[in-house]
mmCIF file of C-alpha atoms and ligand atoms in Angstrom:
data_model
loop_
_atom_site.group_PDB
_atom_site.id
_atom_site.type_symbol
_atom_site.label_atom_id
_atom_site.label_comp_id
_atom_site.label_asym_id
_atom_site.label_seq_id
_atom_site.Cartn_x
_atom_site.Cartn_y
_atom_site.Cartn_z
ATOM 1 C CA MET A 1 94.470 95.688 101.606
ATOM 2 C CA LYS A 2 94.892 93.556 104.729
ATOM 3 C CA PRO A 3 97.760 92.276 106.899
ATOM 4 C CA TYR A 4 99.351 88.884 106.203
ATOM 5 C CA VAL A 5 97.731 86.831 108.980
ATOM 6 C CA ILE A 6 99.457 83.890 110.693
ATOM 7 C CA LEU A 7 97.278 81.807 113.017
ATOM 8 C CA ASN A 8 99.497 80.403 115.768
ATOM 9 C CA ALA A 9 98.209 78.051 118.441
ATOM 10 C CA ALA A 10 99.167 75.054 120.533
ATOM 11 C CA MET A 11 96.916 72.017 120.736
ATOM 12 C CA THR A 12 96.930 68.560 122.244
ATOM 13 C CA LEU A 13 97.071 65.560 119.897
ATOM 14 C CA ASP A 14 93.261 65.410 120.147
ATOM 15 C CA GLY A 15 92.922 69.003 118.891
ATOM 16 C CA LYS A 16 92.119 70.832 122.150
ATOM 17 C CA ILE A 17 93.540 74.305 122.864
ATOM 18 C CA ALA A 18 92.127 74.480 126.405
ATOM 19 C CA THR A 19 90.214 72.259 128.828
ATOM 20 C CA LYS A 20 86.649 73.005 129.908
ATOM 21 C CA THR A 21 88.103 74.849 132.934
ATOM 22 C CA GLY A 22 90.184 77.100 130.645
ATOM 23 C CA SER A 23 93.509 75.451 131.496
ATOM 24 C CA SER A 24 95.740 75.888 128.421
ATOM 25 C CA GLU A 25 99.432 75.310 129.206
ATOM 26 C CA ILE A 26 100.197 73.137 126.184
ATOM 27 C CA SER A 27 103.406 74.240 124.414
ATOM 28 C CA GLY A 28 106.773 73.057 125.703
ATOM 29 C CA LEU A 29 109.429 75.659 126.583
ATOM 30 C CA GLU A 30 111.078 75.477 123.133
ATOM 31 C CA ASP A 31 107.770 76.192 121.399
ATOM 32 C CA ILE A 32 107.080 79.142 123.716
ATOM 33 C CA MET A 33 110.478 80.559 122.671
ATOM 34 C CA ARG A 34 109.590 80.040 118.990
ATOM 35 C CA VAL A 35 106.291 81.869 119.518
ATOM 36 C CA HIS A 36 107.894 84.816 121.284
ATOM 37 C CA LYS A 37 110.489 85.138 118.482
ATOM 38 C CA LEU A 38 107.605 85.176 116.012
ATOM 39 C CA ARG A 39 105.847 87.864 118.120
ATOM 40 C CA LYS A 40 109.040 89.950 117.754
ATOM 41 C CA ASP A 41 108.946 89.555 113.957
ATOM 42 C CA VAL A 42 105.307 90.570 113.394
ATOM 43 C CA ASP A 43 103.726 94.034 113.546
ATOM 44 C CA GLY A 44 100.595 93.002 115.457
ATOM 45 C CA ILE A 45 99.133 90.228 117.632
ATOM 46 C CA MET A 46 95.383 89.655 117.940
ATOM 47 C CA VAL A 47 93.157 87.668 120.344
ATOM 48 C CA GLY A 48 89.443 87.441 121.139
ATOM 49 C CA ILE A 49 88.004 88.875 124.375
ATOM 50 C CA ASN A 50 87.388 85.428 125.902
ATOM 51 C CA THR A 51 91.113 84.736 125.698
ATOM 52 C CA VAL A 52 91.769 87.984 127.588
ATOM 53 C CA LEU A 53 89.137 87.071 130.211
ATOM 54 C CA SER A 54 90.426 83.513 130.565
ATOM 55 C CA ASP A 55 94.248 83.985 130.388
ATOM 56 C CA ASN A 56 94.895 87.675 131.115
ATOM 57 C CA PRO A 57 97.760 87.465 128.580
ATOM 58 C CA LYS A 58 100.550 90.034 128.195
ATOM 59 C CA LEU A 59 100.930 89.447 124.439
ATOM 60 C CA THR A 60 104.517 90.723 124.488
ATOM 61 C CA THR A 61 107.928 89.182 123.814
ATOM 62 C CA HIS A 62 108.548 88.739 127.550
ATOM 63 C CA LYS A 63 109.875 85.152 127.320
ATOM 64 C CA ILE A 64 112.895 86.141 125.187
ATOM 65 C CA SER A 65 115.599 88.728 125.641
ATOM 66 C CA SER A 66 113.927 91.850 124.257
ATOM 67 C CA ASN A 67 112.715 95.322 125.114
ATOM 68 C CA ASP A 68 109.393 97.103 124.735
ATOM 69 C CA SER A 69 110.229 98.344 121.230
ATOM 70 C CA ASP A 70 110.221 94.682 120.081
ATOM 71 C CA ASN A 71 106.610 94.192 121.168
ATOM 72 C CA PRO A 72 103.931 93.974 118.471
ATOM 73 C CA VAL A 73 100.795 96.128 118.644
ATOM 74 C CA ARG A 74 98.160 94.211 120.654
ATOM 75 C CA VAL A 75 94.696 93.931 119.115
ATOM 76 C CA ILE A 76 91.693 92.745 121.161
ATOM 77 C CA VAL A 77 88.428 91.788 119.422
ATOM 78 C CA ASP A 78 85.926 92.848 122.076
ATOM 79 C CA SER A 79 82.425 93.661 120.695
ATOM 80 C CA LYS A 80 80.934 94.785 124.014
ATOM 81 C CA ALA A 81 84.027 96.532 125.428
ATOM 82 C CA ARG A 82 84.373 93.992 128.254
ATOM 83 C CA THR A 83 88.168 94.236 128.631
ATOM 84 C CA PRO A 84 88.681 94.443 132.426
ATOM 85 C CA HIS A 85 90.420 97.474 133.933
ATOM 86 C CA ASN A 86 93.246 95.397 135.417
ATOM 87 C CA SER A 87 94.063 93.517 132.187
ATOM 88 C CA ASN A 88 97.724 93.074 131.337
ATOM 89 C CA VAL A 89 96.960 94.186 127.757
ATOM 90 C CA LEU A 90 96.263 97.675 129.130
ATOM 91 C CA ASN A 91 99.797 98.101 130.511
ATOM 92 C CA ASP A 92 102.260 100.381 128.753
ATOM 93 C CA SER A 93 104.596 97.651 127.434
ATOM 94 C CA ALA A 94 103.048 97.986 123.970
ATOM 95 C CA LYS A 95 100.414 99.878 122.040
ATOM 96 C CA THR A 96 96.947 98.274 122.218
ATOM 97 C CA ILE A 97 93.966 98.585 119.884
ATOM 98 C CA ILE A 98 90.582 97.399 121.161
ATOM 99 C CA ALA A 99 88.042 96.681 118.426
ATOM 100 C CA ILE A 100 84.447 97.120 119.591
ATOM 101 C CA SER A 101 81.021 97.068 117.892
ATOM 102 C CA LYS A 102 78.562 99.966 117.406
ATOM 103 C CA GLU A 103 76.357 98.376 120.095
ATOM 104 C CA ALA A 104 79.045 99.125 122.709
ATOM 105 C CA VAL A 105 78.828 102.874 122.027
ATOM 106 C CA LEU A 106 75.021 102.960 121.755
ATOM 107 C CA ASP A 107 74.201 100.924 124.871
ATOM 108 C CA GLU A 108 74.747 102.739 128.174
ATOM 109 C CA ASN A 109 75.566 99.419 129.875
ATOM 110 C CA TYR A 110 78.812 99.284 127.881
ATOM 111 C CA LEU A 111 79.553 102.980 127.333
ATOM 112 C CA ASP A 112 81.282 103.609 130.697
ATOM 113 C CA ASN A 113 83.866 100.977 129.918
ATOM 114 C CA VAL A 114 84.347 102.362 126.404
ATOM 115 C CA HIS A 115 85.184 105.754 127.953
ATOM 116 C CA PHE A 116 87.545 104.073 130.419
ATOM 117 C CA LEU A 117 89.327 102.093 127.670
ATOM 118 C CA GLU A 118 89.685 105.176 125.440
ATOM 119 C CA LYS A 119 91.960 106.705 128.101
ATOM 120 C CA TYR A 120 94.507 103.908 127.685
ATOM 121 C CA VAL A 121 94.189 102.448 124.183
ATOM 122 C CA ASP A 122 92.993 103.172 120.644
ATOM 123 C CA VAL A 123 89.375 102.075 120.260
ATOM 124 C CA PHE A 124 88.196 101.057 116.759
ATOM 125 C CA VAL A 125 84.426 100.789 116.172
ATOM 126 C CA SER A 126 82.916 98.558 113.431
ATOM 127 C CA GLY A 127 79.991 96.149 112.951
ATOM 128 C CA GLU A 128 76.533 96.381 114.545
ATOM 129 C CA TYR A 129 76.721 93.734 117.317
ATOM 130 C CA LYS A 130 79.959 91.927 116.440
ATOM 131 C CA VAL A 131 83.256 93.407 115.317
ATOM 132 C CA ASP A 132 83.450 93.504 111.498
ATOM 133 C CA LEU A 133 86.706 91.630 110.911
ATOM 134 C CA ASN A 134 87.086 92.791 107.297
ATOM 135 C CA GLU A 135 86.850 96.429 108.388
ATOM 136 C CA LEU A 136 89.261 95.752 111.231
ATOM 137 C CA MET A 137 91.848 94.182 108.887
ATOM 138 C CA LYS A 138 91.663 97.219 106.559
ATOM 139 C CA TYR A 139 92.111 99.565 109.543
ATOM 140 C CA LEU A 140 95.084 97.610 110.926
ATOM 141 C CA PHE A 141 96.780 97.639 107.520
ATOM 142 C CA LYS A 142 96.317 101.425 107.326
ATOM 143 C CA GLU A 143 97.820 101.673 110.835
ATOM 144 C CA GLY A 144 101.015 100.014 109.545
ATOM 145 C CA ILE A 145 100.282 96.438 110.630
ATOM 146 C CA LYS A 146 101.432 94.471 107.593
ATOM 147 C CA THR A 147 101.889 91.164 109.455
ATOM 148 C CA LEU A 148 99.479 90.011 112.153
ATOM 149 C CA MET A 149 99.697 86.983 114.413
ATOM 150 C CA LEU A 150 96.291 85.590 115.388
ATOM 151 C CA GLU A 151 96.596 83.840 118.788
ATOM 152 C CA GLY A 152 93.066 82.553 119.287
ATOM 153 C CA GLY A 153 90.799 81.532 120.707
ATOM 154 C CA SER A 154 88.600 78.983 118.954
ATOM 155 C CA THR A 155 85.668 81.329 118.232
ATOM 156 C CA LEU A 156 87.716 84.121 116.687
ATOM 157 C CA ASN A 157 89.748 81.536 114.735
ATOM 158 C CA PHE A 158 86.558 80.265 113.060
ATOM 159 C CA SER A 159 85.324 83.769 112.182
ATOM 160 C CA MET A 160 88.694 84.655 110.674
ATOM 161 C CA PHE A 161 88.670 81.447 108.575
ATOM 162 C CA LYS A 162 85.068 82.023 107.510
ATOM 163 C CA GLU A 163 85.946 85.510 106.261
ATOM 164 C CA GLY A 164 88.967 84.149 104.369
ATOM 165 C CA LEU A 165 91.358 86.351 106.352
ATOM 166 C CA ILE A 166 93.989 83.786 107.448
ATOM 167 C CA ASP A 167 97.032 83.285 105.199
ATOM 168 C CA GLU A 168 99.135 80.804 107.172
ATOM 169 C CA ILE A 169 98.822 78.404 110.098
ATOM 170 C CA ASN A 170 101.586 77.484 112.568
ATOM 171 C CA ILE A 171 100.236 74.784 114.818
ATOM 172 C CA CYS A 172 102.133 73.228 117.701
ATOM 173 C CA ILE A 173 100.970 69.697 118.528
ATOM 174 C CA ALA A 174 102.000 68.662 122.028
ATOM 175 C CA PRO A 175 102.303 64.968 122.922
ATOM 176 C CA MET A 176 99.272 64.886 125.243
ATOM 177 C CA VAL A 177 95.595 63.950 125.108
ATOM 178 C CA VAL A 178 93.031 65.741 127.282
ATOM 179 C CA GLY A 179 89.625 64.827 125.813
ATOM 180 C CA GLY A 180 86.338 66.403 126.811
ATOM 181 C CA LYS A 181 83.435 67.480 124.625
ATOM 182 C CA TYR A 182 83.429 70.895 126.329
ATOM 183 C CA SER A 183 87.164 71.455 125.796
ATOM 184 C CA LYS A 184 87.915 74.180 123.231
ATOM 185 C CA THR A 185 89.316 72.959 119.923
ATOM 186 C CA LEU A 186 91.568 74.831 117.498
ATOM 187 C CA VAL A 187 88.532 76.060 115.551
ATOM 188 C CA ASP A 188 85.016 76.078 117.057
ATOM 189 C CA GLY A 189 82.379 78.704 116.206
ATOM 190 C CA GLU A 190 79.371 77.440 114.229
ATOM 191 C CA GLY A 191 81.567 75.376 111.855
ATOM 192 C CA PHE A 192 80.755 74.441 108.255
ATOM 193 C CA GLY A 193 77.979 71.951 107.484
ATOM 194 C CA PHE A 194 79.732 70.087 104.677
ATOM 195 C CA MET A 195 83.281 68.928 103.958
ATOM 196 C CA LYS A 196 83.076 70.577 100.534
ATOM 197 C CA ASN A 197 83.118 73.905 102.433
ATOM 198 C CA ALA A 198 86.225 72.989 104.501
ATOM 199 C CA ILE A 199 89.121 75.449 104.327
ATOM 200 C CA PRO A 200 91.744 73.999 101.936
ATOM 201 C CA LEU A 201 95.344 73.950 103.244
ATOM 202 C CA LYS A 202 98.777 73.048 101.876
ATOM 203 C CA LEU A 203 101.385 71.626 104.247
ATOM 204 C CA LYS A 204 104.657 73.539 103.820
ATOM 205 C CA ASP A 205 106.848 72.573 106.794
ATOM 206 C CA ILE A 206 107.147 70.113 109.671
ATOM 207 C CA LEU A 207 109.457 70.952 112.586
ATOM 208 C CA HIS A 208 110.448 69.031 115.709
ATOM 209 C CA VAL A 209 110.484 71.651 118.475
ATOM 210 C CA GLY A 210 111.571 70.007 121.735
ATOM 211 C CA GLU A 211 108.967 67.311 122.452
ATOM 212 C CA ASP A 212 106.396 69.090 120.249
ATOM 213 C CA LEU A 213 105.696 68.987 116.525
ATOM 214 C CA VAL A 214 105.060 72.244 114.638
ATOM 215 C CA LEU A 215 103.131 72.021 111.364
ATOM 216 C CA LYS A 216 103.046 75.005 109.005
ATOM 217 C CA TYR A 217 100.350 75.330 106.359
ATOM 218 C CA ASP A 218 99.435 77.860 103.683
ATOM 219 C CA VAL A 219 95.706 78.584 103.519
ATOM 220 C CA LEU A 220 94.472 78.293 99.950
ATOM 221 C CA ASN A 221 91.204 80.291 100.065
ATOM 222 C CA ILE A 222 92.413 83.689 101.259
ATOM 223 C CA LYS A 223 90.859 86.955 100.006
HETATM 224 N N1 NAI B 301 96.337 76.841 123.238
HETATM 225 C C1 NAI B 301 96.355 77.976 122.580
HETATM 226 O O1 NAI B 301 97.206 78.199 121.694
HETATM 227 C C2 NAI B 301 95.349 79.018 122.883
HETATM 228 C C3 NAI B 301 94.284 78.762 123.713
HETATM 229 N N2 NAI B 301 93.340 79.716 123.936
HETATM 230 C C4 NAI B 301 92.196 79.408 124.779
HETATM 231 O O2 NAI B 301 90.990 79.662 124.059
HETATM 232 C C5 NAI B 301 89.957 79.964 124.992
HETATM 233 C C6 NAI B 301 89.146 81.156 124.498
HETATM 234 O O3 NAI B 301 88.534 80.861 123.260
HETATM 235 P P1 NAI B 301 87.022 81.276 122.946
HETATM 236 O O4 NAI B 301 86.187 81.062 124.162
HETATM 237 O O5 NAI B 301 86.616 80.566 121.721
HETATM 238 O O6 NAI B 301 87.066 82.841 122.738
HETATM 239 P P2 NAI B 301 87.866 83.891 121.821
HETATM 240 O O7 NAI B 301 89.120 84.278 122.514
HETATM 241 O O8 NAI B 301 87.937 83.393 120.414
HETATM 242 O O9 NAI B 301 86.900 85.160 121.880
HETATM 243 C C7 NAI B 301 85.653 85.097 121.225
HETATM 244 C C8 NAI B 301 84.836 86.333 121.502
HETATM 245 O O10 NAI B 301 85.315 87.441 120.727
HETATM 246 C C9 NAI B 301 84.232 88.329 120.495
HETATM 247 N N3 NAI B 301 84.092 88.674 119.071
HETATM 248 C C10 NAI B 301 83.799 89.919 118.631
HETATM 249 N N4 NAI B 301 83.664 89.959 117.313
HETATM 250 C C11 NAI B 301 83.867 88.709 116.882
HETATM 251 C C12 NAI B 301 83.829 88.142 115.590
HETATM 252 N N5 NAI B 301 83.599 88.859 114.494
HETATM 253 N N6 NAI B 301 84.073 86.819 115.494
HETATM 254 C C13 NAI B 301 84.350 86.086 116.598
HETATM 255 N N7 NAI B 301 84.389 86.562 117.858
HETATM 256 C C14 NAI B 301 84.141 87.888 117.995
HETATM 257 C C15 NAI B 301 82.961 87.643 120.958
HETATM 258 O O11 NAI B 301 82.645 88.186 122.224
HETATM 259 C C16 NAI B 301 83.389 86.187 121.075
HETATM 260 O O12 NAI B 301 82.635 85.482 122.036
HETATM 261 C C17 NAI B 301 90.637 80.230 126.325
HETATM 262 O O13 NAI B 301 90.389 79.140 127.182
HETATM 263 C C18 NAI B 301 92.113 80.293 125.984
HETATM 264 O O14 NAI B 301 92.929 79.794 127.016
HETATM 265 C C19 NAI B 301 93.414 80.952 123.343
HETATM 266 C C20 NAI B 301 94.465 81.253 122.529
HETATM 267 C C21 NAI B 301 95.510 80.309 122.210
HETATM 268 N N1 LIG B 302 101.832 79.151 121.810
HETATM 269 C C1 LIG B 302 101.006 78.950 122.862
HETATM 270 N N2 LIG B 302 101.108 77.809 123.561
HETATM 271 C C2 LIG B 302 100.266 77.574 124.580
HETATM 272 O O1 LIG B 302 100.386 76.421 125.249
HETATM 273 C C3 LIG B 302 99.301 78.517 124.924
HETATM 274 N N3 LIG B 302 98.460 78.269 125.961
HETATM 275 C C4 LIG B 302 99.268 79.710 124.177
HETATM 276 N N4 LIG B 302 98.349 80.642 124.498
HETATM 277 C C5 LIG B 302 98.355 81.967 123.947
HETATM 278 O O2 LIG B 302 99.364 82.779 124.558
HETATM 279 C C6 LIG B 302 98.725 83.756 125.386
HETATM 280 C C7 LIG B 302 99.529 84.019 126.634
HETATM 281 O O3 LIG B 302 100.519 84.961 126.298
HETATM 282 P P1 LIG B 302 101.468 85.709 127.367
HETATM 283 O O4 LIG B 302 102.578 84.772 127.718
HETATM 284 O O5 LIG B 302 100.663 86.093 128.579
HETATM 285 O O6 LIG B 302 101.984 86.893 126.635
HETATM 286 C C8 LIG B 302 97.364 83.210 125.654
HETATM 287 O O7 LIG B 302 96.416 84.165 126.008
HETATM 288 C C9 LIG B 302 97.034 82.609 124.284
HETATM 289 O O8 LIG B 302 96.739 83.588 123.317
HETATM 290 N N5 LIG B 302 100.108 79.899 123.138
#
């Protein structure tokens, strides 16, 4: 059993979720409010370690009227236990789970930080060098996370698609173009070699949210 996973992201019309410098303020205010209401409705919210390093996100419902009990459990996919000590995701506004790989506990270069993180958060170990996302989903479900919002970035998004773990996509398209072959797109990773392997989707809703457009899709190849 696994959580129902909703990938939520904001991209420019040309499909970028951040520039090459990591700048990523894309959603308009109304979309931010929509996202924070969605955060309040789900049990968990998950990002990759590069998103933590780049944005230092809070991953709480702080943009809407709410209290700490409304915050979802934060989940960080962090194979080498690189979450910095001063990260906002380590504050006590919400529970945090950091998923690491076996390498992080076997290699003394990473072990000190594992011990540090264990003082503040739940640490879940799976996979040899990279977090095993299937194992992680099973663990989160057992921990009571029945709905999980995936908030990026591009690399984790691809891995989650490849494993067939995403059920739904909510994508905000902002009326802007940024370009750049080194700018992150909605889904990067290694990608598929042939269109016949593309993830099939079904459009289920189109919303005008302020100046932005929000498209909602069901993913048709889930496990
Ligand atoms: N506009 C938007 O909605 C959003 C934009 N972003 C942007 O995305 C950028 C970060 O994206 P990325 O660099 O692609 O990094 P990412 O946030 O997807 O993290 C990827 C890292 O996670 C770790 N990882 C561990 N196990 C993994 C597995 N099984 N599969 C995949 N990754 C695994 C690896 O260290 C990997 O390099 C930032 O610039 C951030 O601002 C991030 C979220 C939302
Ligand atoms: N919905 C949305 N729109 C954007 O324009 C974004 N850049 C993001 N980014 C995601 O939100 C995280 C920041 O969250 P906090 O406000 O600090 O809680 C960021 O790390 C991305 O995951 N999302």
